[in-house]
Amino acid sequence: MMTPTRRSFLAGSAAAALGSLKPAPLFAADTPAGSIPAEEWRSIWTAPADELDLDGLAVHGRWPADLALTLYRNGPALHTMGGYRYRHWFDGDGMIRAWTIGPLGARLRTRLIRTAKLTAEQAAGRRLLPAFGSLPPGARADAMADALNPANINALPFAGSLLALWEAGSAYRLDQDTLETLGPVVWGKDMAGLPFSGHPHFDRAGTLWNFGLDYTGRLVVWEVGADGVLRRCKVLNIGYAGLMHDFAVAGRHLLFVMPPLLIDRDRLGRRAFLDALDWRPDAGLRLILVDKADLTVVRQTVVPTRFVFHLNTAWEDADGGVFCDVVTFPDADIVQRDLAAIMDADLPRHPRSKFERLVWSPAGPARLEPSIDVVGVEFPRWAERAEGGGGPDGTGRSVLMHSDTKRASGWFNTLLSVDRERGVLQRWAAPDRVLLEEHLPVGRYVIGTGVDATSGHSFLHLFAADGIADGPIAWVELPVALPVGLHANVRIHQV
Ligand SMILES: [Fe+2]
């Protein structure tokens, strides 16, 4: 809901409020390590979903004179409605946090995405529909997937619009500037409601590729031109009904990595979606390669079991070998337990995820081998438009978020710069009790946001890509905390 009182108060007082905020907390000497008090931690996950317009925000440090951009981050918000609180982080309704920053100043705008679900529930004043991990009292468990769509995973500026993305239903189109929700995207005739996942990827030509997975084992493959016009949409019956969150473009192919977190059809429609999923480690981690030319499956195999959310850049060699750096978990506890525990202020364990390299030659069995020797990583990002080229051109730096067990945060607290061949190049550890959200490379820089649990405010900061270890070169602080978000992308403005 709009909160005009709070919004107008903040808009009017942002400059004054910021004047009273010391930029020091981000960069002060580290406090002694220790656990974050539960209430402090909980406050991060209960930030209100206020729709804010904060203008005239100060930019501290040295923001580059030739850089102006908007960082759009999407993520779950509005975790509580009508007295009911969701039980899993992924349940909240999507909210865009748009940070517009240039040499002359910064502003922040946040808006909830007016999905069909949110519109109906706000009109009723209570939850009516199941969410990913919650089945609110009285909710219709058998609703169609797109009716449940909270559009809460990713925000992608594309072809003049902003796409707000979930994974089991339609993309929502928003105005890039006002963040007004324009409605669900229907890419073509009879395609309304087909799943369009939260992780589309560009290839070198600027073509946008994506997939969607339905509950019955059908894989929808999407090819959209840089002009936003659909080129092809093909449905492949692959017999995989489970949780697949991401994919990769590897030169001439699309790579799908399917963890054995599988749907039990008997439970589907009677429980929250998460509670209809079974971890079946014996099934292994399934790999499928699809030819971009004709959208057919050209290769399939299985490697020892892992759970996977995110793939990093992928490439292929002249012999048809496919390579991809993948963040892997030993099991699905991260989604089945830990991301629900967060909502109850139960500090998550440090993730046990690794960065592994998938090596898949056409002649031999595929394998996963260590890529970097760091445990507890996620959110791998590289320059999107440099991916998919194959060969040496596919090389480059990535950034990863690391949950360092030596830090007083059970969540991501360290930023890593990683080179495919040389491993970890640089790292920057945030002060204790600062939680970092996903960071991403933008040209010669790396940008990201986070929340300071001690003082209860969100911030954005910018690093030189080759100087991450030196800390942020510029930053913007808010007088409030925003709900912790998921994925972000940038739109570059002319200076
Ligand atoms: Fe994701």
Coordinates of C-alpha atoms and ligand atoms in Angstrom, one line a residue:
M1 CA 0.0 0.0 0.0
M2 CA 1.0 3.6 -0.6
T3 CA 2.1 5.3 2.6
P4 CA 1.8 9.0 1.6
T5 CA 2.6 10.2 5.1
R6 CA 5.9 8.3 5.3
R7 CA 6.7 9.0 1.7
S8 CA 6.2 12.7 1.8
F9 CA 8.0 12.9 5.1
L10 CA 11.0 11.1 3.7
A11 CA 10.9 13.0 0.4
G12 CA 10.9 16.3 2.3
S13 CA 13.4 15.3 4.9
A14 CA 15.8 13.1 3.0
A15 CA 18.5 15.6 2.7
A16 CA 18.2 16.6 6.4
A17 CA 18.0 13.0 7.4
L18 CA 21.0 12.1 5.4
G19 CA 22.9 15.0 6.8
S20 CA 22.5 13.5 10.2
L21 CA 23.6 10.1 9.1
K22 CA 27.2 9.5 9.3
P23 CA 28.7 7.7 6.3
A24 CA 31.1 6.2 8.8
P25 CA 29.2 2.9 9.6
L26 CA 30.1 1.4 6.2
F27 CA 33.8 2.1 6.5
A28 CA 34.5 2.2 10.2
A29 CA 37.0 -0.1 11.7
D30 CA 35.6 -3.5 12.1
T31 CA 33.7 -4.2 15.3
P32 CA 34.7 -7.4 17.1
A33 CA 33.2 -10.5 15.5
G34 CA 30.1 -11.9 17.1
S35 CA 26.7 -13.0 16.2
I36 CA 24.0 -10.5 15.2
P37 CA 21.3 -10.3 17.8
A38 CA 18.2 -12.0 16.5
E39 CA 16.1 -8.9 16.7
E40 CA 18.6 -6.9 14.7
W41 CA 18.7 -9.6 12.1
R42 CA 15.0 -9.8 12.0
S43 CA 14.7 -6.1 11.4
I44 CA 16.5 -6.6 8.1
W45 CA 13.9 -9.0 6.9
T46 CA 11.0 -6.9 8.1
A47 CA 11.7 -3.7 6.4
P48 CA 8.4 -2.2 5.2
A49 CA 7.5 -2.2 1.6
D50 CA 7.0 1.5 1.5
E51 CA 6.9 3.2 -1.9
L52 CA 9.5 5.8 -1.6
D53 CA 10.6 8.8 -3.7
L54 CA 13.8 10.1 -2.2
D55 CA 15.3 12.9 -4.2
G56 CA 18.4 14.9 -3.6
L57 CA 20.4 12.1 -2.0
A58 CA 24.1 12.9 -1.5
V59 CA 26.7 10.9 -3.3
H60 CA 29.8 10.5 -1.1
G61 CA 33.3 9.7 -2.2
R62 CA 34.4 10.0 -5.9
W63 CA 31.6 9.1 -8.3
P64 CA 33.0 9.0 -11.8
A65 CA 32.3 12.1 -13.9
D66 CA 31.4 10.0 -17.0
L67 CA 29.0 7.5 -15.3
A68 CA 25.3 7.9 -14.9
L69 CA 23.0 4.9 -14.4
T70 CA 19.9 3.4 -12.8
L71 CA 20.3 0.2 -10.9
Y72 CA 17.1 -1.7 -10.8
R73 CA 16.9 -4.3 -8.1
N74 CA 13.8 -6.6 -7.7
G75 CA 13.1 -8.8 -4.8
P76 CA 10.4 -10.0 -2.3
A77 CA 8.8 -7.4 -0.2
L78 CA 5.5 -7.0 1.7
H79 CA 6.1 -10.2 3.6
T80 CA 3.1 -9.4 6.0
M81 CA -0.5 -8.6 5.0
G82 CA -3.7 -8.8 6.9
G83 CA -1.9 -10.1 9.9
Y84 CA -0.4 -13.0 8.1
R85 CA 3.4 -13.3 7.6
Y86 CA 4.9 -15.4 4.8
R87 CA 7.2 -18.2 6.0
H88 CA 9.7 -18.1 3.1
W89 CA 11.8 -15.2 1.8
F90 CA 10.8 -16.0 -1.8
D91 CA 7.1 -15.4 -1.1
G92 CA 6.9 -11.6 -0.9
D93 CA 5.5 -9.5 -3.6
G94 CA 8.0 -8.1 -6.1
M95 CA 9.2 -4.5 -5.4
I96 CA 11.5 -2.5 -7.6
R97 CA 14.2 -0.5 -6.0
A98 CA 15.5 2.0 -8.6
W99 CA 18.7 3.9 -7.7
T100 CA 19.4 6.6 -10.2
I101 CA 22.9 8.1 -9.7
G102 CA 25.2 10.4 -11.6
P103 CA 27.9 12.9 -10.8
L104 CA 25.3 15.5 -9.7
G105 CA 23.4 13.4 -7.2
A106 CA 21.2 10.4 -6.6
R107 CA 17.6 9.5 -6.1
L108 CA 15.7 6.3 -5.1
R109 CA 12.3 5.2 -6.2
T110 CA 10.6 2.0 -5.0
R111 CA 7.4 0.6 -6.3
L112 CA 5.5 -2.7 -5.7
I113 CA 4.7 -4.5 -8.9
R114 CA 0.9 -4.4 -9.5
T115 CA 0.5 -8.0 -10.4
A116 CA -2.9 -9.6 -10.7
K117 CA -2.1 -11.4 -7.4
L118 CA -1.2 -8.3 -5.5
T119 CA -4.1 -6.3 -6.9
A120 CA -6.6 -8.9 -5.8
E121 CA -5.0 -9.4 -2.4
Q122 CA -4.8 -5.7 -1.6
A123 CA -8.4 -5.3 -2.6
A124 CA -9.3 -8.1 -0.2
G125 CA -7.0 -6.8 2.5
R126 CA -5.6 -10.3 3.0
R127 CA -3.7 -13.1 1.2
L128 CA -5.9 -15.1 -1.2
L129 CA -3.4 -17.2 -3.0
P130 CA -0.5 -19.6 -2.2
A131 CA 3.0 -18.3 -2.5
F132 CA 6.2 -20.3 -3.3
G133 CA 6.7 -21.5 0.3
S134 CA 3.5 -20.5 2.1
L135 CA -0.1 -21.5 2.0
P136 CA -2.0 -18.7 3.8
P137 CA -5.2 -19.7 5.6
G138 CA -8.1 -19.9 3.1
A139 CA -5.8 -19.6 0.1
R140 CA -6.8 -21.4 -3.1
A141 CA -4.0 -24.0 -3.5
D142 CA -5.2 -25.1 -7.0
A143 CA -4.8 -21.7 -8.7
M144 CA -3.0 -21.5 -12.0
A145 CA 0.7 -20.6 -11.9
D146 CA 0.4 -17.1 -13.4
A147 CA -2.3 -16.2 -10.9
L148 CA 0.3 -16.7 -8.1
N149 CA 3.0 -14.6 -9.9
P150 CA 4.6 -12.1 -7.6
A151 CA 7.1 -11.0 -10.2
N152 CA 9.8 -10.8 -7.5
I153 CA 13.1 -12.3 -8.8
N154 CA 14.8 -10.0 -11.3
A155 CA 14.5 -6.6 -13.0
L156 CA 15.8 -6.2 -16.5
P157 CA 15.7 -3.1 -18.6
F158 CA 15.1 -4.3 -22.1
A159 CA 13.8 -2.8 -25.4
G160 CA 12.6 0.4 -23.7
S161 CA 10.8 -1.3 -20.9
L162 CA 11.6 -2.7 -17.5
L163 CA 10.8 -6.4 -17.2
A164 CA 10.0 -7.7 -13.7
L165 CA 10.5 -11.4 -13.7
W166 CA 9.4 -14.4 -11.8
E167 CA 10.0 -18.0 -13.0
A168 CA 6.8 -19.9 -13.3
G169 CA 4.7 -17.3 -15.1
S170 CA 4.7 -14.2 -17.2
A171 CA 7.2 -11.3 -17.2
Y172 CA 5.6 -8.0 -16.1
R173 CA 6.3 -4.9 -18.1
L174 CA 6.9 -1.7 -16.2
D175 CA 7.7 1.9 -17.3
Q176 CA 11.5 2.4 -16.9
D177 CA 11.1 5.8 -15.4
T178 CA 7.9 5.9 -13.4
L179 CA 8.0 2.2 -12.5
E180 CA 4.3 2.1 -13.3
T181 CA 3.2 -1.5 -13.9
L182 CA 1.9 -1.8 -17.4
G183 CA 0.8 -5.5 -17.3
P184 CA 2.0 -9.0 -18.0
V185 CA 3.9 -9.5 -21.2
V186 CA 2.2 -11.7 -23.9
W187 CA 4.9 -12.5 -26.4
G188 CA 2.7 -13.9 -29.1
K189 CA -0.6 -15.5 -29.9
D190 CA -1.7 -18.2 -27.5
M191 CA 1.3 -17.6 -25.3
A192 CA -0.4 -15.8 -22.4
G193 CA 0.8 -17.2 -19.1
L194 CA 3.6 -19.4 -20.5
P195 CA 6.5 -19.4 -18.0
F196 CA 9.3 -16.9 -18.6
S197 CA 12.0 -17.4 -16.0
G198 CA 13.8 -14.9 -13.8
H199 CA 17.2 -15.4 -15.6
P200 CA 17.1 -14.5 -19.3
H201 CA 20.6 -14.1 -20.8
F202 CA 21.8 -12.1 -23.8
D203 CA 24.1 -13.6 -26.4
R204 CA 26.9 -11.7 -28.1
A205 CA 24.5 -10.5 -30.8
G206 CA 22.2 -8.9 -28.2
T207 CA 19.5 -11.6 -28.6
L208 CA 17.7 -12.4 -25.4
W209 CA 17.3 -16.1 -24.6
N210 CA 15.2 -17.5 -21.8
F211 CA 13.4 -20.6 -20.7
G212 CA 10.4 -21.5 -18.6
L213 CA 9.5 -24.7 -17.0
D214 CA 5.9 -25.9 -16.3
Y215 CA 4.7 -28.3 -13.7
T216 CA 4.4 -31.2 -16.2
G217 CA 7.9 -31.4 -17.5
R218 CA 7.7 -29.1 -20.5
L219 CA 10.6 -26.7 -21.1
V220 CA 9.7 -23.6 -23.0
V221 CA 12.6 -22.0 -24.9
W222 CA 12.3 -18.3 -25.8
E223 CA 14.3 -16.2 -28.3
V224 CA 13.6 -12.5 -28.3
G225 CA 15.3 -10.0 -30.6
A226 CA 17.0 -6.9 -29.2
D227 CA 14.0 -5.0 -30.4
G228 CA 11.8 -6.8 -28.0
V229 CA 10.0 -8.8 -30.6
L230 CA 9.7 -12.6 -30.2
R231 CA 11.5 -14.6 -32.8
R232 CA 10.9 -18.1 -31.6
C233 CA 9.2 -20.0 -28.8
K234 CA 9.4 -23.7 -28.7
V235 CA 8.1 -26.2 -26.1
L236 CA 10.3 -29.2 -25.5
N237 CA 9.0 -32.2 -23.6
I238 CA 12.0 -33.2 -21.5
G239 CA 10.2 -35.0 -18.7
Y240 CA 11.8 -32.8 -16.0
A241 CA 9.4 -31.4 -13.5
G242 CA 11.4 -29.7 -10.8
L243 CA 13.1 -26.6 -9.7
M244 CA 15.4 -25.1 -12.3
H245 CA 16.2 -21.5 -11.7
D246 CA 18.8 -20.5 -14.3
F247 CA 20.5 -21.6 -17.5
A248 CA 23.4 -20.5 -19.7
V249 CA 24.2 -19.5 -23.2
A250 CA 27.3 -21.4 -24.4
G251 CA 28.2 -20.3 -27.9
R252 CA 25.9 -22.2 -30.3
H253 CA 24.0 -23.9 -27.4
L254 CA 21.8 -23.4 -24.5
L255 CA 22.9 -25.3 -21.3
F256 CA 20.3 -26.5 -18.8
V257 CA 21.3 -27.8 -15.4
M258 CA 18.5 -29.6 -13.6
P259 CA 18.9 -30.4 -9.9
P260 CA 16.9 -33.3 -8.5
L261 CA 14.4 -31.2 -6.5
L262 CA 11.4 -32.7 -8.1
I263 CA 7.7 -32.1 -8.0
D264 CA 5.4 -34.7 -6.4
R265 CA 2.3 -34.4 -8.5
D266 CA 0.1 -35.9 -5.8
R267 CA 1.0 -33.0 -3.5
L268 CA 0.9 -30.3 -6.1
G269 CA -2.2 -28.1 -5.8
R270 CA -2.8 -29.1 -2.2
R271 CA 0.2 -27.5 -0.5
A272 CA 2.6 -24.6 -1.1
F273 CA 4.7 -25.3 -4.1
L274 CA 7.9 -25.8 -2.0
D275 CA 6.1 -28.5 0.0
A276 CA 5.4 -30.4 -3.2
L277 CA 9.1 -30.7 -4.0
D278 CA 11.2 -33.7 -3.0
W279 CA 15.0 -33.8 -2.9
R280 CA 15.9 -37.0 -4.8
P281 CA 19.7 -37.1 -4.7
D282 CA 19.8 -40.5 -6.4
A283 CA 18.6 -38.9 -9.6
G284 CA 21.8 -36.9 -9.9
L285 CA 22.2 -33.5 -11.6
R286 CA 20.9 -33.7 -15.1
L287 CA 22.4 -31.7 -18.0
I288 CA 20.7 -30.9 -21.3
L289 CA 22.2 -29.1 -24.3
V290 CA 19.9 -27.5 -26.8
D291 CA 21.1 -26.3 -30.2
K292 CA 20.2 -22.6 -30.7
A293 CA 19.8 -23.2 -34.5
D294 CA 16.9 -25.6 -34.4
L295 CA 16.1 -25.7 -30.6
T296 CA 16.5 -29.4 -30.4
V297 CA 18.1 -31.4 -27.6
V298 CA 21.5 -32.5 -28.9
R299 CA 23.1 -34.0 -25.8
Q300 CA 22.0 -35.2 -22.3
T301 CA 23.8 -36.7 -19.3
V302 CA 23.8 -36.8 -15.5
V303 CA 26.6 -35.9 -13.1
P304 CA 26.8 -36.5 -9.3
T305 CA 24.1 -34.8 -7.5
R306 CA 24.1 -31.1 -6.6
F307 CA 21.5 -28.4 -6.0
V308 CA 22.0 -25.3 -8.2
F309 CA 20.5 -21.9 -8.4
H310 CA 22.9 -20.0 -10.6
L311 CA 25.2 -20.5 -13.5
N312 CA 27.9 -18.2 -14.5
T313 CA 29.3 -17.6 -17.9
A314 CA 29.5 -20.6 -20.2
W315 CA 31.5 -21.2 -23.3
E316 CA 32.4 -24.0 -25.8
D317 CA 35.6 -25.0 -27.7
A318 CA 36.1 -26.0 -31.3
D319 CA 35.7 -29.7 -30.4
G320 CA 32.2 -29.2 -29.0
G321 CA 33.3 -29.2 -25.4
V322 CA 31.0 -27.1 -23.2
F323 CA 32.2 -25.4 -20.1
C324 CA 30.3 -23.5 -17.4
D325 CA 31.1 -22.2 -13.9
V326 CA 28.3 -23.2 -11.6
V327 CA 27.5 -22.4 -8.0
T328 CA 26.6 -25.8 -6.5
F329 CA 25.2 -26.8 -3.1
P330 CA 25.5 -30.3 -1.7
D331 CA 21.7 -30.5 -1.2
A332 CA 18.6 -28.4 -1.4
D333 CA 18.6 -27.3 2.3
I334 CA 19.3 -23.7 1.2
V335 CA 15.8 -23.4 -0.4
Q336 CA 13.9 -26.0 1.6
R337 CA 15.1 -24.8 5.1
D338 CA 17.5 -22.0 5.3
L339 CA 15.6 -19.3 3.4
A340 CA 12.6 -20.1 5.4
A341 CA 14.5 -19.9 8.7
I342 CA 15.6 -16.4 7.8
M343 CA 12.0 -15.2 8.1
D344 CA 11.8 -16.3 11.7
A345 CA 15.1 -14.6 12.6
D346 CA 16.8 -17.9 12.8
L347 CA 20.2 -17.1 11.4
P348 CA 21.0 -19.2 8.5
R349 CA 24.0 -21.4 8.5
H350 CA 26.7 -20.1 6.3
P351 CA 26.0 -21.6 2.9
R352 CA 28.0 -24.6 1.9
S353 CA 28.0 -23.7 -1.8
K354 CA 31.0 -23.9 -4.1
F355 CA 32.0 -22.5 -7.4
E356 CA 32.6 -25.5 -9.7
R357 CA 33.5 -25.8 -13.3
L358 CA 31.3 -28.1 -15.5
V359 CA 33.4 -29.7 -18.2
W360 CA 31.4 -31.6 -20.8
S361 CA 33.1 -33.0 -23.8
P362 CA 31.0 -34.7 -26.5
A363 CA 33.3 -37.8 -26.3
G364 CA 33.4 -38.4 -22.6
P365 CA 31.4 -38.2 -19.4
A366 CA 30.7 -34.7 -18.0
R367 CA 32.3 -33.8 -14.7
L368 CA 32.4 -31.0 -12.1
E369 CA 35.7 -29.9 -10.8
P370 CA 36.7 -27.1 -8.4
S371 CA 36.9 -23.7 -9.9
I372 CA 38.0 -21.6 -6.8
D373 CA 38.8 -22.8 -3.4
V374 CA 36.2 -20.8 -1.5
V375 CA 33.1 -22.2 0.3
G376 CA 29.9 -20.2 0.7
V377 CA 29.5 -18.3 -2.5
E378 CA 26.5 -17.2 -4.6
F379 CA 25.2 -14.6 -7.0
P380 CA 27.9 -15.0 -9.7
R381 CA 27.8 -12.1 -12.2
W382 CA 29.8 -11.3 -15.3
A383 CA 29.3 -8.8 -18.1
E384 CA 26.1 -10.2 -19.7
R385 CA 26.8 -9.1 -23.2
A386 CA 30.2 -10.7 -23.2
E387 CA 28.8 -14.2 -22.6
G388 CA 28.0 -16.9 -25.1
G389 CA 30.7 -16.0 -27.5
G390 CA 32.7 -19.1 -26.9
G391 CA 36.4 -19.6 -27.1
P392 CA 38.9 -17.1 -25.6
D393 CA 36.5 -14.2 -26.1
G394 CA 34.3 -15.6 -23.4
T395 CA 37.0 -15.0 -20.7
G396 CA 36.7 -12.3 -18.2
R397 CA 36.2 -11.3 -14.7
S398 CA 33.2 -12.2 -12.6
V399 CA 32.1 -11.0 -9.2
L400 CA 30.7 -13.3 -6.5
M401 CA 29.2 -12.8 -3.1
H402 CA 30.9 -14.7 -0.3
S403 CA 29.6 -15.6 3.1
D404 CA 32.8 -15.6 5.1
T405 CA 32.5 -17.7 8.3
K406 CA 34.9 -15.4 10.0
R407 CA 32.6 -12.5 9.7
A408 CA 29.7 -11.6 12.1
S409 CA 27.0 -12.2 9.5
G410 CA 25.6 -15.5 8.5
W411 CA 24.9 -14.1 5.1
F412 CA 26.9 -12.5 2.3
N413 CA 29.4 -10.2 3.7
T414 CA 32.3 -10.3 1.3
L415 CA 32.7 -9.3 -2.4
L416 CA 35.1 -11.4 -4.5
S417 CA 36.5 -10.6 -7.9
V418 CA 37.2 -13.8 -9.8
D419 CA 39.1 -14.6 -13.0
R420 CA 38.2 -17.8 -14.7
E421 CA 41.8 -19.0 -15.0
R422 CA 43.5 -17.3 -12.1
G423 CA 40.8 -17.7 -9.4
V424 CA 40.2 -15.1 -6.7
L425 CA 41.9 -11.8 -7.7
Q426 CA 40.6 -9.5 -5.0
R427 CA 38.2 -9.5 -2.1
W428 CA 36.6 -6.8 0.1
A429 CA 35.0 -7.7 3.4
A430 CA 32.2 -5.5 4.6
P431 CA 32.2 -4.3 8.2
D432 CA 30.5 -6.7 10.6
R433 CA 26.7 -6.6 10.6
V434 CA 26.6 -5.4 7.0
L435 CA 24.7 -7.7 4.7
L436 CA 25.6 -7.4 1.0
E437 CA 23.1 -8.0 -1.8
E438 CA 24.2 -9.1 -5.3
H439 CA 26.9 -7.0 -6.9
L440 CA 27.5 -6.7 -10.7
P441 CA 30.2 -5.5 -13.0
V442 CA 29.4 -2.4 -15.0
G443 CA 32.2 -1.6 -17.4
R444 CA 35.3 -0.5 -15.3
Y445 CA 33.2 -0.7 -12.1
V446 CA 31.4 -3.0 -9.8
I447 CA 28.1 -1.8 -8.2
G448 CA 25.9 -3.2 -5.5
T449 CA 23.7 -2.5 -2.5
G450 CA 23.3 -3.8 1.0
V451 CA 21.9 -3.2 4.4
D452 CA 23.7 -2.1 7.6
A453 CA 22.0 -4.1 10.4
T454 CA 23.4 -2.0 13.1
S455 CA 22.1 1.4 12.0
G456 CA 19.2 0.1 10.0
H457 CA 19.8 1.7 6.6
S458 CA 20.4 0.6 3.1
F459 CA 23.2 1.8 0.9
L460 CA 24.6 1.6 -2.6
H461 CA 28.3 1.6 -3.3
L462 CA 30.6 1.6 -6.3
F463 CA 34.0 0.0 -6.7
A464 CA 36.7 0.2 -9.3
A465 CA 36.7 -3.2 -10.9
D466 CA 40.4 -3.5 -10.6
G467 CA 40.5 -2.1 -7.0
I468 CA 37.8 -4.0 -5.1
A469 CA 40.2 -4.6 -2.2
D470 CA 40.5 -0.9 -1.8
G471 CA 36.8 -0.6 -0.9
P472 CA 34.1 1.6 -2.4
I473 CA 35.1 4.7 -4.3
A474 CA 31.6 6.2 -4.0
W475 CA 28.5 5.5 -2.0
V476 CA 24.9 6.6 -1.3
E477 CA 23.1 6.0 2.0
L478 CA 19.4 6.0 2.7
P479 CA 17.7 7.1 5.9
V480 CA 15.8 3.8 5.9
A481 CA 16.3 0.1 5.3
L482 CA 14.8 -1.5 2.2
P483 CA 13.6 -5.1 2.1
V484 CA 16.5 -7.4 1.2
G485 CA 16.4 -7.9 -2.6
L486 CA 17.4 -10.5 -5.1
H487 CA 18.7 -9.6 -8.6
A488 CA 19.6 -6.3 -10.2
N489 CA 20.6 -4.9 -13.6
V490 CA 21.6 -1.4 -14.7
R491 CA 20.5 1.0 -17.4
I492 CA 23.3 3.4 -18.5
H493 CA 22.4 7.0 -19.1
Q494 CA 24.1 9.6 -21.3
V495 CA 26.2 12.0 -19.2
Ligands
FE1 FE 18.4 -16.1 -9.2

